[in-house]
Amino acid sequence: MILQTTRFGSVDVDEQRLIEFPAGLLGFSQARRFALLQPDERGVFFWLQSAENPDLAFVVTDPSLWSDEFAAPLRPEQSEEIGLADVADAQTFVIVNRRGGALTANMQGPLVISAVTRRGVQVVLAERRWSTRHELVRLEGAQVASA
Amino acid sequence: MLVLSRHIDESIMIGDDVELTIVDIRGDKVRIGINAPSSVAVHRKEVYEAIRTENEQAARFRGSIDGMPLPKARETPRATRGIRLTADQRPPRRESA
């Protein structure tokens, strides 16, 4: 299927590879289906592009690349909701933002996706240790300027 | 909104299986005990609000993610694979927000 996107133009994606968030994301409950777009070889930052709203896309990254200690515990009902039978099938992403000369990640609201069912959920972590604006890395001058 | 008055150690039932108990009252702070099945998510409202706000702000991310700095201690790359964008589909490196 062809996705119309504001940022990337028309993108041809295999419908089987879309990721569904049955409950949507917080604040975006209407956007259920997304494509994970990979802009480069490095596979560190991805765009989570809405299949329904051309203008809606989030930058996401795998938190395990940035922290050894981060974990997103799921309640059994959440595992069931996304059809996650085996924790090894879970893929976690966090939404990235650019703020004050740094890249930050929303570690308090991670996205957990079953790689098997391709369904996901945005988890709310009760732990205060992880914030919605966890600094990942400082940006260099040119990268800040492009913000 | 339904408003009920309760003393310390008194409870309110919501449905058959959610019980709120007033544990303590000190000044303008109330401590509430919650008994609920694990299927019911219980969080402070401001946590939800913070995540919602951050989602909304992150949705306004503009420009390119090409050339963003990599993690310092990069482990073996995971087998995460997205749908590859071609060069002409990537947004320009410089774009005003």
Short mmCIF file of C-alpha atoms in Angstrom, two decimals:
data_model
loop_
_atom_site.label_atom_id
_atom_site.label_comp_id
_atom_site.label_asym_id
_atom_site.label_seq_id
_atom_site.Cartn_x
_atom_site.Cartn_y
_atom_site.Cartn_z
CA MET A 1 0.00 0.00 0.00
CA ILE A 2 1.08 3.57 -0.59
CA LEU A 3 1.34 5.80 2.46
CA GLN A 4 0.97 9.50 1.92
CA THR A 5 3.31 11.35 4.25
CA THR A 6 4.09 15.00 4.76
CA ARG A 7 7.77 14.41 5.43
CA PHE A 8 8.68 11.64 3.01
CA GLY A 9 6.20 11.93 0.17
CA SER A 10 4.61 8.68 -0.99
CA VAL A 11 6.08 5.61 0.65
CA ASP A 12 5.29 2.10 -0.55
CA VAL A 13 4.95 -0.20 2.45
CA ASP A 14 3.92 -3.80 2.82
CA GLU A 15 0.65 -3.66 4.73
CA GLN A 16 1.76 -6.73 6.70
CA ARG A 17 4.55 -4.67 8.22
CA LEU A 18 2.34 -1.99 9.70
CA ILE A 19 2.31 -1.80 13.48
CA GLU A 20 -1.03 -1.44 15.20
CA PHE A 21 -1.57 0.32 18.52
CA PRO A 22 -5.10 -0.80 19.43
CA ALA A 23 -5.42 1.96 22.05
CA GLY A 24 -3.46 4.53 20.07
CA LEU A 25 -0.81 6.67 21.74
CA LEU A 26 -1.62 9.03 24.60
CA GLY A 27 -3.09 12.17 23.07
CA PHE A 28 -3.42 10.43 19.69
CA SER A 29 -6.02 7.76 20.34
CA GLN A 30 -7.33 7.97 16.78
CA ALA A 31 -4.03 7.04 15.16
CA ARG A 32 -3.79 3.27 15.35
CA ARG A 33 -1.60 2.07 12.51
CA PHE A 34 1.98 3.09 11.94
CA ALA A 35 4.90 2.19 9.71
CA LEU A 36 8.41 2.05 11.12
CA LEU A 37 10.52 3.89 8.58
CA GLN A 38 14.28 3.57 8.59
CA PRO A 39 16.11 6.49 7.00
CA ASP A 40 19.66 5.14 7.10
CA GLU A 41 21.88 2.09 7.58
CA ARG A 42 22.63 2.79 11.21
CA GLY A 43 19.27 1.69 12.52
CA VAL A 44 19.40 3.91 15.59
CA PHE A 45 16.69 6.45 14.85
CA PHE A 46 13.48 5.57 13.07
CA TRP A 47 10.34 7.42 12.09
CA LEU A 48 7.08 5.97 13.34
CA GLN A 49 4.81 7.27 10.62
CA SER A 50 1.04 7.21 10.99
CA ALA A 51 -0.74 5.31 8.22
CA GLU A 52 -3.83 7.42 8.73
CA ASN A 53 -2.46 10.92 9.23
CA PRO A 54 0.21 12.02 6.72
CA ASP A 55 1.47 14.73 9.06
CA LEU A 56 1.82 12.54 12.15
CA ALA A 57 5.23 10.96 12.68
CA PHE A 58 7.44 10.43 15.70
CA VAL A 59 11.18 9.91 15.89
CA VAL A 60 11.82 6.75 17.91
CA THR A 61 14.85 4.83 19.11
CA ASP A 62 15.55 1.61 20.95
CA PRO A 63 16.27 2.58 24.58
CA SER A 64 18.56 -0.41 25.06
CA LEU A 65 21.04 1.34 22.77
CA TRP A 66 21.24 4.18 25.27
CA SER A 67 20.75 2.59 28.67
CA ASP A 68 21.52 -0.83 30.09
CA GLU A 69 19.15 -0.33 32.96
CA PHE A 70 15.96 0.67 31.28
CA ALA A 71 13.08 -1.79 31.37
CA ALA A 72 9.41 -1.43 30.55
CA PRO A 73 7.39 -3.85 32.65
CA LEU A 74 4.11 -4.96 31.13
CA ARG A 75 1.05 -6.00 33.06
CA PRO A 76 -0.29 -9.40 31.97
CA GLU A 77 -3.33 -7.71 30.46
CA GLN A 78 -1.09 -5.49 28.35
CA SER A 79 0.88 -8.48 27.09
CA GLU A 80 -2.41 -10.09 26.18
CA GLU A 81 -3.66 -6.97 24.44
CA ILE A 82 -0.72 -6.99 22.06
CA GLY A 83 -0.53 -10.78 21.81
CA LEU A 84 2.89 -11.02 23.40
CA ALA A 85 3.45 -14.63 24.40
CA ASP A 86 7.22 -14.48 24.85
CA VAL A 87 9.13 -11.51 26.27
CA ALA A 88 11.87 -12.23 23.74
CA ASP A 89 9.45 -11.10 21.02
CA ALA A 90 9.04 -7.66 22.58
CA GLN A 91 10.64 -4.67 20.93
CA THR A 92 10.76 -1.45 22.91
CA PHE A 93 11.00 2.04 21.50
CA VAL A 94 10.97 5.46 23.08
CA ILE A 95 9.78 8.64 21.40
CA VAL A 96 12.54 11.17 20.80
CA ASN A 97 12.31 14.92 20.97
CA ARG A 98 14.79 17.75 20.47
CA ARG A 99 14.93 20.17 23.31
CA GLY A 100 17.43 22.73 24.51
CA GLY A 101 20.40 21.49 22.50
CA ALA A 102 19.88 17.84 23.32
CA LEU A 103 17.97 14.84 22.14
CA THR A 104 15.60 13.62 24.83
CA ALA A 105 13.54 10.48 25.04
CA ASN A 106 10.21 9.82 26.67
CA MET A 107 11.39 7.00 28.91
CA GLN A 108 8.32 7.25 31.11
CA GLY A 109 6.00 6.34 28.24
CA PRO A 110 7.83 3.68 26.22
CA LEU A 111 6.25 1.84 23.30
CA VAL A 112 6.31 -1.93 23.59
CA ILE A 113 5.60 -3.86 20.41
CA SER A 114 5.26 -7.57 19.75
CA ALA A 115 7.47 -8.40 16.79
CA VAL A 116 5.22 -11.39 16.11
CA THR A 117 1.76 -9.82 16.11
CA ARG A 118 3.00 -6.32 15.26
CA ARG A 119 0.73 -4.85 17.88
CA GLY A 120 1.96 -2.34 20.41
CA VAL A 121 1.05 -0.33 23.46
CA GLN A 122 2.33 2.85 25.07
CA VAL A 123 3.16 1.94 28.64
CA VAL A 124 2.95 4.38 31.56
CA LEU A 125 5.80 3.74 33.97
CA ALA A 126 5.07 4.48 37.60
CA GLU A 127 8.77 4.70 38.46
CA ARG A 128 9.86 8.27 38.90
CA ARG A 129 13.37 7.38 37.91
CA TRP A 130 12.56 7.69 34.21
CA SER A 131 11.28 10.98 32.95
CA THR A 132 9.45 12.03 29.81
CA ARG A 133 12.51 14.13 28.93
CA HIS A 134 15.43 11.82 29.58
CA GLU A 135 18.51 13.29 27.93
CA LEU A 136 20.04 10.88 25.42
CA VAL A 137 22.83 12.98 24.00
CA ARG A 138 23.88 16.60 23.48
CA LEU A 139 23.72 17.97 19.96
CA GLU A 140 26.54 19.68 18.10
CA GLY A 141 26.14 23.22 16.80
CA ALA A 142 24.84 22.42 13.31
CA GLN A 143 22.40 19.85 14.61
CA VAL A 144 20.98 22.31 17.08
CA ALA A 145 20.69 24.93 14.36
CA SER A 146 18.66 22.61 12.17
CA ALA A 147 16.08 22.29 14.92
CA MET B 1 -19.04 14.86 39.49
CA LEU B 2 -20.18 12.74 42.39
CA VAL B 3 -18.75 14.08 45.64
CA LEU B 4 -18.71 11.91 48.77
CA SER B 5 -17.46 12.70 52.27
CA ARG B 6 -15.35 10.05 53.98
CA HIS B 7 -13.48 9.74 57.27
CA ILE B 8 -10.11 8.11 57.74
CA ASP B 9 -10.34 4.32 57.25
CA GLU B 10 -13.59 4.61 55.33
CA SER B 11 -13.75 3.37 51.78
CA ILE B 12 -15.49 3.80 48.48
CA MET B 13 -16.22 0.96 46.11
CA ILE B 14 -16.07 1.60 42.37
CA GLY B 15 -17.78 -1.30 40.69
CA ASP B 16 -17.31 -4.67 42.36
CA ASP B 17 -13.59 -4.78 42.62
CA VAL B 18 -12.02 -1.34 42.97
CA GLU B 19 -11.77 -0.09 46.53
CA LEU B 20 -10.43 3.30 47.57
CA THR B 21 -9.64 3.80 51.26
CA ILE B 22 -8.78 7.06 52.96
CA VAL B 23 -5.61 6.09 54.82
CA ASP B 24 -4.54 9.41 56.26
CA ILE B 25 -5.27 13.12 56.11
CA ARG B 26 -2.63 15.68 56.97
CA GLY B 27 -3.19 19.30 56.15
CA ASP B 28 -3.97 19.53 52.44
CA LYS B 29 -2.65 16.04 51.70
CA VAL B 30 -4.78 12.92 51.57
CA ARG B 31 -3.28 9.44 51.42
CA ILE B 32 -5.45 7.02 49.53
CA GLY B 33 -5.12 3.26 49.48
CA ILE B 34 -6.24 1.53 46.30
CA ASN B 35 -7.23 -2.10 45.93
CA ALA B 36 -7.85 -2.96 42.31
CA PRO B 37 -7.32 -5.96 40.04
CA SER B 38 -4.15 -5.86 38.00
CA SER B 39 -6.20 -5.30 34.85
CA VAL B 40 -6.98 -1.79 36.08
CA ALA B 41 -4.21 0.72 35.47
CA VAL B 42 -3.73 3.11 38.38
CA HIS B 43 -1.46 6.13 37.93
CA ARG B 44 -1.15 9.64 39.17
CA LYS B 45 -2.90 11.81 36.64
CA GLU B 46 0.07 14.11 36.14
CA VAL B 47 2.12 11.18 34.80
CA TYR B 48 -0.45 10.58 32.09
CA GLU B 49 -0.55 14.27 31.34
CA ALA B 50 3.23 14.50 31.09
CA ILE B 51 3.38 11.64 28.61
CA ARG B 52 0.53 13.04 26.56
CA THR B 53 2.17 16.47 26.46
CA GLU B 54 5.49 14.97 25.45
CA ASN B 55 3.84 12.94 22.68
CA GLU B 56 2.22 16.08 21.35
CA GLN B 57 5.46 18.02 21.41
CA ALA B 58 7.45 15.17 19.84
CA ALA B 59 4.91 15.05 17.00
CA ARG B 60 6.13 18.50 16.04
CA PHE B 61 9.68 17.25 15.43
CA ARG B 62 10.74 18.64 12.06
CA GLY B 63 13.79 18.26 9.93
CA SER B 64 16.01 15.27 9.44
CA ILE B 65 17.36 12.67 11.81
CA ASP B 66 20.28 11.98 9.49
CA GLY B 67 23.56 12.65 11.20
CA MET B 68 22.15 12.64 14.70
CA PRO B 69 24.75 11.57 17.25
CA LEU B 70 24.94 7.89 18.05
CA PRO B 71 24.89 6.30 21.48
CA LYS B 72 28.26 6.47 23.19
CA ALA B 73 28.49 2.86 24.27
CA ARG B 74 26.90 1.26 21.29
CA GLU B 75 26.31 -2.43 21.71
CA THR B 76 25.90 -4.91 18.90
CA PRO B 77 23.25 -3.47 16.65
CA ARG B 78 19.88 -5.05 17.22
CA ALA B 79 18.04 -6.72 14.42
CA THR B 80 15.59 -3.85 14.25
CA ARG B 81 14.67 -3.17 10.69
CA GLY B 82 12.27 -0.56 9.52
CA ILE B 83 10.99 0.09 6.05
CA ARG B 84 13.83 1.73 4.18
CA LEU B 85 13.35 5.20 2.81
CA THR B 86 15.05 6.15 -0.40
CA ALA B 87 17.29 9.20 -0.48
CA ASP B 88 14.69 11.40 -2.18
CA GLN B 89 12.12 10.52 0.49
CA ARG B 90 14.20 11.83 3.33
CA PRO B 91 13.46 15.31 4.50
CA PRO B 92 16.12 17.95 3.89
CA ARG B 93 18.82 18.30 6.50
CA ARG B 94 17.88 21.88 7.19
CA GLU B 95 14.30 22.84 7.58
CA SER B 96 12.77 25.48 9.73
CA ALA B 97 10.57 24.16 12.49
#
